[in-house]
Coordinates of C-alpha atoms in Angstrom, one line a residue:
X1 CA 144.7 -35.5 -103.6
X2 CA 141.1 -35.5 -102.2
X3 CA 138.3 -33.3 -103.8
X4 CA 136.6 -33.6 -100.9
X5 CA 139.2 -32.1 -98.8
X6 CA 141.3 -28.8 -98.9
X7 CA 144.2 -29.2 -100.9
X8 CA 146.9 -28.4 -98.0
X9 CA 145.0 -31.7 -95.6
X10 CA 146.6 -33.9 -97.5
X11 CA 149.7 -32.3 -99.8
X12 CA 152.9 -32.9 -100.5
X13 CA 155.2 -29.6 -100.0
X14 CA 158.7 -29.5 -101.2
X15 CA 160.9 -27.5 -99.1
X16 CA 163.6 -25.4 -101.3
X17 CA 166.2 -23.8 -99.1
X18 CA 167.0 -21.0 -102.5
X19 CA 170.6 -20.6 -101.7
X20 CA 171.5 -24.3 -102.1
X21 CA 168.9 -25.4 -105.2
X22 CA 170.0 -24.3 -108.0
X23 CA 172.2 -21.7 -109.4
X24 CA 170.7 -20.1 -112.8
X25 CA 173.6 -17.5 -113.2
X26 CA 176.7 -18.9 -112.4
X27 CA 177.7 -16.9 -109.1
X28 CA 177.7 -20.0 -107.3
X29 CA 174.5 -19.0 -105.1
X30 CA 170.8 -20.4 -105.9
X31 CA 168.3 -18.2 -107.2
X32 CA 164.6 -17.9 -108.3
X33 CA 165.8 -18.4 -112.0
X34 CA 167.5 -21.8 -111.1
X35 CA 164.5 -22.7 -109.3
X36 CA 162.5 -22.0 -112.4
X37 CA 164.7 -24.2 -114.4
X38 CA 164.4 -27.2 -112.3
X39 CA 160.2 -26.9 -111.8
X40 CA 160.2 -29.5 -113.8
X41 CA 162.2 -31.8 -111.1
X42 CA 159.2 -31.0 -108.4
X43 CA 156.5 -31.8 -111.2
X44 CA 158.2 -35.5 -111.8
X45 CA 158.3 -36.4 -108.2
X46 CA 154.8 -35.8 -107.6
X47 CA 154.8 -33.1 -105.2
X48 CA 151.6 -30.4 -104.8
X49 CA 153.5 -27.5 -103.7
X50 CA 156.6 -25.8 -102.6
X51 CA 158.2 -24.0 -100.2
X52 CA 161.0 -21.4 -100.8
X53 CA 162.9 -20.5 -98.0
X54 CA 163.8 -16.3 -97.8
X55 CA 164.5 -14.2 -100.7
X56 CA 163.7 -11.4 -99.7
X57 CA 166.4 -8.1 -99.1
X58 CA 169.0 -8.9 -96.3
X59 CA 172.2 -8.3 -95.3
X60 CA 172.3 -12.3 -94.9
X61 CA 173.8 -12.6 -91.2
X62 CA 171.2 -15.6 -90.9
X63 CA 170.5 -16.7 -94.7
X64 CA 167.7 -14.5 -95.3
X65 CA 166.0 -15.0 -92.2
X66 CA 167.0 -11.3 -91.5
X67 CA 164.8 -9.5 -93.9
X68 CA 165.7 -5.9 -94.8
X69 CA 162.5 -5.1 -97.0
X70 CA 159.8 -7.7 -97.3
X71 CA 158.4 -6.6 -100.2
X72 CA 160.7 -7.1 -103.2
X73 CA 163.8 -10.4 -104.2
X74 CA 167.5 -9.4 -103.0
X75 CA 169.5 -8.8 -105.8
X76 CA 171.1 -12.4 -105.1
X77 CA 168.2 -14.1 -105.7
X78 CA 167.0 -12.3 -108.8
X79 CA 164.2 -9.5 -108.9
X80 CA 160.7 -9.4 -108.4
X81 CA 159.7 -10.1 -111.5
X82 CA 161.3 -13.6 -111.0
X83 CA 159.2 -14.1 -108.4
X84 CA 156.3 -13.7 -110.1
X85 CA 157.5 -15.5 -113.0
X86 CA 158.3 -18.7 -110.8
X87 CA 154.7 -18.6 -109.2
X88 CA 153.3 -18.4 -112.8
X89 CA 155.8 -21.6 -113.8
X90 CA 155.1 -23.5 -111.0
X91 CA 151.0 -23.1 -111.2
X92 CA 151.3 -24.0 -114.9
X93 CA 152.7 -27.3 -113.9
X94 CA 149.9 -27.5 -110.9
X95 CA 152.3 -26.7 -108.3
X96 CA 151.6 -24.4 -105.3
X97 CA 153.7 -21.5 -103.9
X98 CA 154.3 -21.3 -100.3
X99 CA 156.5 -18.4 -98.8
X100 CA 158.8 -17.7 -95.8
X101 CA 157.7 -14.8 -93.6
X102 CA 160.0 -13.8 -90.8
X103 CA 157.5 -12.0 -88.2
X104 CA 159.6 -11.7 -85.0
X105 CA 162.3 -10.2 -86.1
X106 CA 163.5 -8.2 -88.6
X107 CA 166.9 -7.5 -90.0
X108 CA 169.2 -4.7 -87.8
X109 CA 169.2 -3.2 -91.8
X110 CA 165.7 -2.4 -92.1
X111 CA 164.1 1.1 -92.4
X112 CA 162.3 0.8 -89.4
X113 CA 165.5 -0.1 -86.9
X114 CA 167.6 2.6 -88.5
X115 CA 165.0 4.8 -87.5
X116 CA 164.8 3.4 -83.8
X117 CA 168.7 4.1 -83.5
X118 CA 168.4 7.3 -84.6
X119 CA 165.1 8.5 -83.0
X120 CA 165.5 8.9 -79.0
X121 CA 164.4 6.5 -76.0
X122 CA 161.0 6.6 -75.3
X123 CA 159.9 7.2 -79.1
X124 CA 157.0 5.7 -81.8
X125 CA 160.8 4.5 -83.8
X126 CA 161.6 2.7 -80.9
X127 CA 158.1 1.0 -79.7
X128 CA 158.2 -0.7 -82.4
X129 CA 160.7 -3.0 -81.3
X130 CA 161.8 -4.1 -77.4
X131 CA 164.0 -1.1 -76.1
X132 CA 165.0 -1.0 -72.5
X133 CA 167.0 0.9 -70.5
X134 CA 170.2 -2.0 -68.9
X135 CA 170.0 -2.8 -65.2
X136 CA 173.1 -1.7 -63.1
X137 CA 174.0 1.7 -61.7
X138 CA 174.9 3.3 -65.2
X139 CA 172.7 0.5 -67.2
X140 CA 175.8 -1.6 -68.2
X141 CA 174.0 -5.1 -67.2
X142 CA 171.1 -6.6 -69.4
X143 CA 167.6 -5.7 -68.8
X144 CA 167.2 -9.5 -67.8
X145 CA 169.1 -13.2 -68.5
X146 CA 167.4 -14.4 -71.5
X147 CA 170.3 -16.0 -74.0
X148 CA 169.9 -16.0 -78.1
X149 CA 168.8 -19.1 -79.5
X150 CA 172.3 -18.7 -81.4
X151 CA 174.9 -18.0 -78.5
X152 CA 175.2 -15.2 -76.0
X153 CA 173.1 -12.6 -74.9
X154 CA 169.8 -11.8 -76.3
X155 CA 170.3 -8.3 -75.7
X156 CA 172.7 -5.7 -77.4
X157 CA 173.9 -2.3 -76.0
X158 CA 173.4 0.9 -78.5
X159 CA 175.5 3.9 -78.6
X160 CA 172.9 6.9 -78.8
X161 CA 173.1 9.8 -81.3
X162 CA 175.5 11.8 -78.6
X163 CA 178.1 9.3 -78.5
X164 CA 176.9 7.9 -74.9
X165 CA 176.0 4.2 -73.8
X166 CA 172.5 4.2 -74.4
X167 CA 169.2 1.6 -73.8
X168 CA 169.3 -2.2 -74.9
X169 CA 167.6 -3.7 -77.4
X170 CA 166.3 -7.8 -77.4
X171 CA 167.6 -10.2 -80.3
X172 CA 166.1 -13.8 -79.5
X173 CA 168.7 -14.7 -82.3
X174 CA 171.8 -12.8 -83.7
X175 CA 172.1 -9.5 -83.0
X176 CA 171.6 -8.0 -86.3
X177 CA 167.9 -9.4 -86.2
X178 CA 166.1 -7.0 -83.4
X179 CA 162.5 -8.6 -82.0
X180 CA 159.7 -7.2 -83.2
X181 CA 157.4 -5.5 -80.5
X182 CA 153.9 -7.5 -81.0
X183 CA 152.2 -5.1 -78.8
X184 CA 152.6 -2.6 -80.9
X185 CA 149.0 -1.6 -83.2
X186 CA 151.6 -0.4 -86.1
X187 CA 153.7 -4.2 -86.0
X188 CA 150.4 -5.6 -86.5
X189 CA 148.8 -3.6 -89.9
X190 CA 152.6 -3.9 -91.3
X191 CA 152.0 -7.5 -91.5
X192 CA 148.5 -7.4 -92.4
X193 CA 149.8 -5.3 -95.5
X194 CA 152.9 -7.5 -96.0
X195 CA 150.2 -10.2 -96.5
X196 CA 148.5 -9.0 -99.0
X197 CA 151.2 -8.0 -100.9
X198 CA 152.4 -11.3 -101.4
X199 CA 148.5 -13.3 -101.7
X200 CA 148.2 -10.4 -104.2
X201 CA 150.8 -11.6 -106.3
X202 CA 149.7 -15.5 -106.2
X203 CA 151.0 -16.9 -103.7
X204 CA 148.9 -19.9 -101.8
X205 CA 150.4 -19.5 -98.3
X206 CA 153.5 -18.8 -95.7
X207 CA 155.3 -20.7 -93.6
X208 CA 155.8 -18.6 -90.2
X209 CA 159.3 -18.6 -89.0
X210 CA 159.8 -18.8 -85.2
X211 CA 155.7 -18.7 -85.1
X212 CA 155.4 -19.6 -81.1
X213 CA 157.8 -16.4 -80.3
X214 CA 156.1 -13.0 -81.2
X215 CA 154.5 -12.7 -77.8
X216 CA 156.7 -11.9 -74.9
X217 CA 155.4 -12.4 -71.4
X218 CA 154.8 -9.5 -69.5
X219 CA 157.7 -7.4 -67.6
X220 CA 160.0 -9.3 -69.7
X221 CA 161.1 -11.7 -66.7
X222 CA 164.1 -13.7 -66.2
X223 CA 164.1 -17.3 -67.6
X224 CA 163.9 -20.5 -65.0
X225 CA 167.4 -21.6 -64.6
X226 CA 168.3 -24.8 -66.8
X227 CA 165.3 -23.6 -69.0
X228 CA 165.6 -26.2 -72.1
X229 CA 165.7 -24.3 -75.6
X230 CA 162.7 -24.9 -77.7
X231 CA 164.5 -24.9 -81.3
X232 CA 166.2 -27.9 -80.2
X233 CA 163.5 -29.8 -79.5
X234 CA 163.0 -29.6 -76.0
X235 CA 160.1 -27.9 -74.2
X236 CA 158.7 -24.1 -74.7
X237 CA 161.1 -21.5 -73.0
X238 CA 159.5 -19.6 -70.4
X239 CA 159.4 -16.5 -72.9
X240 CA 157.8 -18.6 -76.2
X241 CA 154.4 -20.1 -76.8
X242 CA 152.9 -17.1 -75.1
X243 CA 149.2 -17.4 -75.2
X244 CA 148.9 -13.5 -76.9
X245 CA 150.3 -15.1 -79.7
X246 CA 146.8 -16.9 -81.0
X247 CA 145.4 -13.3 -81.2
X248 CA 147.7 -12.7 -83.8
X249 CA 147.0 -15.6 -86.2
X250 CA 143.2 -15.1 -85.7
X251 CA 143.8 -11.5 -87.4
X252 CA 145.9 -13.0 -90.1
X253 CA 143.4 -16.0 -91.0
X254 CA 140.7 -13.4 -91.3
X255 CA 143.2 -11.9 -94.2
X256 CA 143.7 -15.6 -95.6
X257 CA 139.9 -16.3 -95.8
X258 CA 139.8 -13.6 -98.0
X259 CA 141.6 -15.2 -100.6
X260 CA 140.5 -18.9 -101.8
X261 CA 142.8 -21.8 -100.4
X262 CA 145.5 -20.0 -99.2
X263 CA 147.4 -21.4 -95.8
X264 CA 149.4 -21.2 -93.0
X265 CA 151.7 -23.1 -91.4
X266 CA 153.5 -22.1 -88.2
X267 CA 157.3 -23.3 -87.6
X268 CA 156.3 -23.5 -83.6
X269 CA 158.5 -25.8 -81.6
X270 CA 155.9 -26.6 -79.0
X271 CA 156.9 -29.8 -77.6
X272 CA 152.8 -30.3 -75.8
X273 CA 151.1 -31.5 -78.7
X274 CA 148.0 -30.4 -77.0
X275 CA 149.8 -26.8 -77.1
X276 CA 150.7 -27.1 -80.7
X277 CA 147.7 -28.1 -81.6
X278 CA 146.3 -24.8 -79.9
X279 CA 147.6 -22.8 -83.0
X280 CA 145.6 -24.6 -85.8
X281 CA 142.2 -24.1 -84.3
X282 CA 140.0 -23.5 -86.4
X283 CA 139.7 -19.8 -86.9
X284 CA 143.8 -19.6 -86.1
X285 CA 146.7 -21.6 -89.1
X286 CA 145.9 -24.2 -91.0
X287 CA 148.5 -26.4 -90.4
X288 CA 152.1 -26.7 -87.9
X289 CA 155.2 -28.8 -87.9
X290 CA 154.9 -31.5 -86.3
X291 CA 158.6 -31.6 -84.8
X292 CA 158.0 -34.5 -82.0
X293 CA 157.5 -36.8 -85.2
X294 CA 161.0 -35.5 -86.5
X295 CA 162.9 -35.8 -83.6
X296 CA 161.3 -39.2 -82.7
X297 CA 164.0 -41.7 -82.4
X298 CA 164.4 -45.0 -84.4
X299 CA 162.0 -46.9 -82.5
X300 CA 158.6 -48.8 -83.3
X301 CA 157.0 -48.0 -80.0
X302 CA 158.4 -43.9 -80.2
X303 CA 156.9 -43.9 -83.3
X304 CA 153.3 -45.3 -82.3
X305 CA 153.4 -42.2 -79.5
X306 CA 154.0 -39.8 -81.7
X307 CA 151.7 -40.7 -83.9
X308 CA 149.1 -41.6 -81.5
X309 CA 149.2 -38.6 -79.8
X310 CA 149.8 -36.5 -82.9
X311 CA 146.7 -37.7 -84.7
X312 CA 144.8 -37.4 -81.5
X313 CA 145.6 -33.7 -80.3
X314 CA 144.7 -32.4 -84.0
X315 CA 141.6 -34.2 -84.2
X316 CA 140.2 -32.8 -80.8
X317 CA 140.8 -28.8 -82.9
X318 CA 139.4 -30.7 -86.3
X319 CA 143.2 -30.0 -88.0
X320 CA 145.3 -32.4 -89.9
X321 CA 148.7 -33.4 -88.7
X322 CA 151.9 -32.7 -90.4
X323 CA 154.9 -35.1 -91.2
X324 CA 158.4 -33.8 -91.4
X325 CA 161.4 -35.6 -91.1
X326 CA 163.9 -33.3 -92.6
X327 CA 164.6 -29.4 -93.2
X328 CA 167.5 -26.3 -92.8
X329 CA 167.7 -25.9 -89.7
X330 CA 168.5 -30.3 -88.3
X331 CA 170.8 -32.9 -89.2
X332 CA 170.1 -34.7 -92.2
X333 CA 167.6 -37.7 -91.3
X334 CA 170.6 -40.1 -93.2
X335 CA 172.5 -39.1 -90.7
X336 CA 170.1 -38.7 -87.7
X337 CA 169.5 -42.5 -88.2
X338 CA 173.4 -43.8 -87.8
X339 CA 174.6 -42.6 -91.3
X340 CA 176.2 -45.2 -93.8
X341 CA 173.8 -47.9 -95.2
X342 CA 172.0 -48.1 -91.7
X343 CA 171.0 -44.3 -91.9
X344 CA 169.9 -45.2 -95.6
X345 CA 168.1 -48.2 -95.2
X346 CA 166.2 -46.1 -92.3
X347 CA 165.4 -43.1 -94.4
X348 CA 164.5 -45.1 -97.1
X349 CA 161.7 -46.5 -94.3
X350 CA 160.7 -43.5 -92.5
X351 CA 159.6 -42.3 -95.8
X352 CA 157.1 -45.1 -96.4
X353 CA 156.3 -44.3 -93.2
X354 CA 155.5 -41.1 -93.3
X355 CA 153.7 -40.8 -96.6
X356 CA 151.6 -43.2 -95.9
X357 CA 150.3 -41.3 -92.8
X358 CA 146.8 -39.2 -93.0
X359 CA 148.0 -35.3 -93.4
X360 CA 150.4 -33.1 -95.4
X361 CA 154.0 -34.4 -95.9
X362 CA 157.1 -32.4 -96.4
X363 CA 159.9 -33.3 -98.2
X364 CA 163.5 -31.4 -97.8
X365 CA 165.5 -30.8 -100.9
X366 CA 168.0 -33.7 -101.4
X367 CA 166.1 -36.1 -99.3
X368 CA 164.8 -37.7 -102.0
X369 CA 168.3 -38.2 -102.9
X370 CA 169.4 -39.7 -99.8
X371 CA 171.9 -36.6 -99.0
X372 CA 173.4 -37.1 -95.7
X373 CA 175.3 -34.1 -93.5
X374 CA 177.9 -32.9 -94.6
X375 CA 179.9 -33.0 -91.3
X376 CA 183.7 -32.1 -93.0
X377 CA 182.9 -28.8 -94.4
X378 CA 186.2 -26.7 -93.9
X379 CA 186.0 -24.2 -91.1
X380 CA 187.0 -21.5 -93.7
X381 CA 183.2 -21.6 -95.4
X382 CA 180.9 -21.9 -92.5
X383 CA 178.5 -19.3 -92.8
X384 CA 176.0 -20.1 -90.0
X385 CA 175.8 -17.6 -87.0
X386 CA 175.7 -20.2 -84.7
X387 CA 179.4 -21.1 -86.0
X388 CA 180.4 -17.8 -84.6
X389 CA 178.3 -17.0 -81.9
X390 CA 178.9 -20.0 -80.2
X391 CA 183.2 -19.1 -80.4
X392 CA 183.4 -21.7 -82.8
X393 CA 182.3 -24.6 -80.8
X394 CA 179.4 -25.7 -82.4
X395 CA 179.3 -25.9 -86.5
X396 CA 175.9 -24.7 -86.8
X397 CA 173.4 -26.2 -89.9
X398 CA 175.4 -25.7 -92.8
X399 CA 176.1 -29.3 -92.9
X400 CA 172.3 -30.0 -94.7
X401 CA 172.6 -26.9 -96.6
X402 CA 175.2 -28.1 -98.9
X403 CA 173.6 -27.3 -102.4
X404 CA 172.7 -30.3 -104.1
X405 CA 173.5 -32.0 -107.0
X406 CA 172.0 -32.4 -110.4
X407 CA 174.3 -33.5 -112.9
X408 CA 177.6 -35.1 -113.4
X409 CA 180.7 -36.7 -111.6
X410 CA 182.0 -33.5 -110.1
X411 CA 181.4 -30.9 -107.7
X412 CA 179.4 -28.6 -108.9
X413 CA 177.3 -31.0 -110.0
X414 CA 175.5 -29.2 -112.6
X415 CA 174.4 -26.7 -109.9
X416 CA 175.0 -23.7 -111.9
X417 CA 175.0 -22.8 -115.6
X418 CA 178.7 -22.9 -116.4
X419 CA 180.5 -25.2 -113.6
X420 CA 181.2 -22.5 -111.1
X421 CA 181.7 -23.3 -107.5
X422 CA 178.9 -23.5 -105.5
X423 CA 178.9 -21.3 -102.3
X424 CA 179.7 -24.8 -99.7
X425 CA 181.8 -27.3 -101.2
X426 CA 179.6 -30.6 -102.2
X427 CA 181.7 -33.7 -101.2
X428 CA 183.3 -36.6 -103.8
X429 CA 181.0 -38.8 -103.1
X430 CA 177.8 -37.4 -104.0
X431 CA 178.1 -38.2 -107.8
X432 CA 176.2 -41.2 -107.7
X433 CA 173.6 -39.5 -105.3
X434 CA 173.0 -36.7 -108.4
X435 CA 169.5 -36.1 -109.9
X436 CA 170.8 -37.7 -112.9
X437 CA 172.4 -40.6 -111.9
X438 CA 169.4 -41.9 -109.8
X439 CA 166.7 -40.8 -112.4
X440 CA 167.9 -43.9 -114.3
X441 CA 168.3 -46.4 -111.4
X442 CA 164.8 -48.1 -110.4
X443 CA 166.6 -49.1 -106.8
X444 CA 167.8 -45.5 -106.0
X445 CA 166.3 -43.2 -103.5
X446 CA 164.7 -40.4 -106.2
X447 CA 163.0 -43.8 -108.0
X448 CA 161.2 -44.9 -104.3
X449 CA 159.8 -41.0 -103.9
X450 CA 158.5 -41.0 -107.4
X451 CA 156.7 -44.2 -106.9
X452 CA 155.9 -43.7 -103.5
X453 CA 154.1 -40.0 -104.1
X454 CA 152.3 -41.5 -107.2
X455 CA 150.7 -44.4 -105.1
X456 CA 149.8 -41.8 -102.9
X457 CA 148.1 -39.4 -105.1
X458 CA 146.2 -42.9 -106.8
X459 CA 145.3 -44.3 -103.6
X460 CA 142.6 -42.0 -101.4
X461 CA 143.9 -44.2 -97.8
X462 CA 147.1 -43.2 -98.7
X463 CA 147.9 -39.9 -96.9
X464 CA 144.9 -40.1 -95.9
X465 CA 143.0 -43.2 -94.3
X466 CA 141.9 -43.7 -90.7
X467 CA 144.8 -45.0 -88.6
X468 CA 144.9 -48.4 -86.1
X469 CA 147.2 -49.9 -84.8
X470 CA 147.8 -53.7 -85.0
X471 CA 148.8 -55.5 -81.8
X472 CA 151.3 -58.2 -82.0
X473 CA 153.9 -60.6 -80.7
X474 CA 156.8 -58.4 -81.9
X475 CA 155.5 -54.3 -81.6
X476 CA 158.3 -53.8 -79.9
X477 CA 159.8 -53.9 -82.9
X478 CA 157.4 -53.9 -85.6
X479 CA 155.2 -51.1 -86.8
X480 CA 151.9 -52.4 -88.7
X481 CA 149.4 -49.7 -89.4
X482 CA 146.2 -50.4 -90.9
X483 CA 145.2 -47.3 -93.2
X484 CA 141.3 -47.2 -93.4
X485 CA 140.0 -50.8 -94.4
X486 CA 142.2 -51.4 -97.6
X487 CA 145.6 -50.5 -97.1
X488 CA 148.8 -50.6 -94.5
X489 CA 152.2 -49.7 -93.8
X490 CA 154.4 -52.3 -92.3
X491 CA 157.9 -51.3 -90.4
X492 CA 160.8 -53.0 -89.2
X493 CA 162.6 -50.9 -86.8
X494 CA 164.8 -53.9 -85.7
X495 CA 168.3 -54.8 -86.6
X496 CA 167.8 -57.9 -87.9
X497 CA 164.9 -60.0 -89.7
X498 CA 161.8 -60.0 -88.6
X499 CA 159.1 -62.7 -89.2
X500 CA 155.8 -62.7 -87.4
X501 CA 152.0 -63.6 -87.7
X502 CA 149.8 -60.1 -87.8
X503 CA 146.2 -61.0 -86.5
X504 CA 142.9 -59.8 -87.4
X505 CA 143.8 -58.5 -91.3
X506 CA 141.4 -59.4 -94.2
X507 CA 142.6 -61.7 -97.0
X508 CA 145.7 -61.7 -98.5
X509 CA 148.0 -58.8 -98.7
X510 CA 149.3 -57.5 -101.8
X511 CA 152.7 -55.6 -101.7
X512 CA 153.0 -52.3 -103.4
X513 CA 155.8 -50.7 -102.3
X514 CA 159.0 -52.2 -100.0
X515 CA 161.9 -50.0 -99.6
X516 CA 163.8 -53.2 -99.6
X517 CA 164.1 -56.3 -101.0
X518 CA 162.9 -59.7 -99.3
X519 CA 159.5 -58.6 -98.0
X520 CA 156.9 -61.6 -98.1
X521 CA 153.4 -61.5 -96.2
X522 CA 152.0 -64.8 -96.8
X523 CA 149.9 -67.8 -95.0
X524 CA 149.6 -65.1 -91.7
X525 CA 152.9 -64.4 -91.3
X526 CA 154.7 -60.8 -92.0
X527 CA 158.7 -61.0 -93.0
X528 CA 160.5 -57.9 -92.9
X529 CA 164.0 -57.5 -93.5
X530 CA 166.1 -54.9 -91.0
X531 CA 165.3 -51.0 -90.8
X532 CA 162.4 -51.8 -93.5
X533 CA 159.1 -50.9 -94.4
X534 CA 156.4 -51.7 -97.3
X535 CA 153.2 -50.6 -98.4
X536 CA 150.2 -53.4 -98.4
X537 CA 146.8 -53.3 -100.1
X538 CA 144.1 -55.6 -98.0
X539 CA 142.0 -58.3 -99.1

């Protein structure tokens, strides 16, 4: 990394989704002890930091993302002294610690909500969350139409203390997570406090779930019909990326800044990057998925606009850009990309790609394995809300949360400490996609990440050079990026083999790293084979 920069401009972060990492004591669920055990994993492939995904107390109707208290481990994930023993593990190997925290909703089982049901309409219980009274003659219809992001309604009827139909309460998701009222003066110092709690124990920063939803527009109106749904990608809802919302993340930076190097960075599905790029101003988060660049399509020009514009709406705020291809809540990149060799030979690419790009990169557990989706997971096991609240039409993201595998031929491949299950079935074939079996095989997946993040960390235009574009014959097909005045990335996007002369590049170039065989640069001319990329030092 760069002294001259912050660490989190240019970092690696390793996303661990807990439940499917590693299980440390055989009750076929991931935990902060099996995380602890396999530290040693994330220190080999070069990463700076890591995410964990929710551990915190929950009922689990949405894996965690329902918190009950957010200040202690649920018992399934170990206690709090494992937390604090993990954050001291991981900083001994130079790893940072980067937390969920789940601020527009919180779990129907927290203190706070059981209060609001049992204190009456109108009440300090129930401000702090959105009660309304239902529309209709005896309040039997919804105070408006929004839908949950997960299926159905977005509002749920309660039966007051008396035993009588009583007010609605909003759930942008399932209906055991209850929105948060952001209005509210007490919402705000919880979180302030929640902060600290956690900064005070050592971690370096949070991840924001749902961080474009907090705000809610005024009156609470009625969506546009045909609205899109942000968390697929599309543009903001009419009800999300409310402009209240940056008031909040100037009050929590001021709490950041008062610890050294500590960060944000805000899960926003804003599909404007000249929106997104409204929340990492420069007294607001340090950093924000870049989702365009994840859901860009397998194309050499798609990718030159997302990148493009990326680069160019952060730099206007003076933020760096962020590079995600993969996490819990999308398909599998393997997959995303046709599946089969193709979707390999194409992840294997996008990840030259995007390391090599100026910002902070984040790695999903597994995709330095090559895991694809799991798509055949029996109906008996899903565990998603979505699975259910969509009356079973649509399987939800279990499918790239399959736990993954360490260690021998069979499922569980070495996930926990004695052979026990692991909570989804891990399919046949993932034996040769184990930690273990590609640790020893220089062409595998695991062996490109290792050497790809440690010509990153040795090489300063890795990660983080200048961009430019170089314009050819064949961009239509062909990605060439010059990074600052010493290095590029070259990309293939094509089906087939690609030969072409690149103009206007000093000397000749010297291959580092192809993530396949039968790359040549030589007299002028660039040969690429199909869905391929390479890095190139200049001159």
């Amino acid at each position: 990394m760069s002294e001259q920069a912050p660490w989190w401009r240019d970092a690696v972060i390793y996303q661990v989704y807990v439940r499917s990492f590693a299980d440390g004591n055989g009750d076929g669920v991931g935990d902060l002890i099996g995380v602890r055990a396999h530290l040693d994993h994330l220190a080999e492939l070069g990463v700076d930091a890591v995410w964990l995904t929710p551990f915190y107390p929950s009922p689990m109707a949405d894996g965690g993302y329902d918190v009950a208290d957010y200040r202690d481990v649920d018992p399934l994930f170990g206690q709090l002294s494992d937390a604090e023993a993990l954050i001291a593990d991981a900083h001994g190997r130079g790893l940072r610690v980067i937390v969920d925290i789940v601020p527009n909703h919180t779990s129907s089982a927290h203190q706070w909500f059981a209060a609001a049901l049992a204190a009456p309409p109108g009440s300090p219980e129930r401000a702090r969350y959105w009660f309304r009274d239902g529309k209709g003659d005896n309040g039997e219809l919804p105070p408006n139409d929004w839908g949950s992001r997960f299926g159905g309604p977005a509002w749920t009827r309660i039966t007051e203390a008396d035993g009588t139909p009583g007010q609605w309460y909003l759930h942008n998701f399932a209906p055991e997570q209850p929105d948060l009222n952001w209005e509210n003066p007490e919402v705000h110092a919880e979180f302030r406090d929640i902060l600290r709690f956690w900064l005070d124990l050592g971690v370096d920063g949070f991840r924001i779930d749902v961080a474009q939803g907090l705000v809610k527009p005024d009156g609470l109106p009625d969506v546009r019909v045909g609205e899109p749904d942000p968390l697929r990608g599309n543009d903001s809802l009419s009800f999300m990326d409310q402009d209240g919302v940056h008031e909040v993340y100037r009050e929590w930076r001021r709490v950041s800044d008062e610890y050294e190097g500590r960060i944000f960075v805000a899960e926003a599905w804003v599909h404007d990057p000249a929106r997104l790029a409204r929340y990492v101003r420069p007294d607001e988060l340090h950093t924000a998925f870049n989702f365009n660049y994840l859901t860009t399509s397998w194309s050499a020009p798609e990718f030159r606009a997302v990148i493009e514009e990326s680069l160019a709406a952060m730099a206007r705020v003076g933020a760096s850009c962020t590079w995600v291809l993969s996490n819990h809540d999308v398909v599998r990149h393997v997959t995303r990309y046709g599946g089969g060799a193709q979707g390999v030979r194409r992840a294997r690419a996008a990840a030259l790609l995007t390391l090599a790009l100026p910002g902070s990169a984040y790695v999903y557990q597994g995709e330095e394995l090559g895991l694809p989706q799991v798509t055949d997971l029996p109906e008996s096991v899903l565990a998603d809300p979505v699975w259910t609240r969509s009356g079973h039409t649509d399987r939800g993201r279990d499918g790239c949360r399959v736990p993954i595998p360490w260690s021998g031929t069979q499922d569980p491949y070495g996930f926990g400490p004695d052979g026990s299950k692991a909570w989804l079935p891990q399919p046949d074939s993932w034996a040769k996609l184990s930690v273990e079996a590609e640790s020893g095989d220089e062409d595998s997946m695991l062996s490109l990440y290792r050497t790809a993040l440690r010509l990153r960390r040795d090489n300063d235009e890795l990660g983080r050079g200048s961009v430019s574009f170089v314009d050819m014959e064949e961009s239509g097909r062909v990605l060439v990026v010059r990074l600052g005045d010493g290095h590029a990335v070259t990309v293939n996007c094509a089906a087939e083999v690609v030969s072409v002369a690149v103009p206007g590049l000093p000397g000749a170039p010297r291959l580092l790293l192809a993530s396949a065989s039968g790359v040549d640069w030589a007299a002028g001319t660039l040969t690429l084979p199909p869905d391929t990329a390479a890095w190139w030092a200049l001159g």
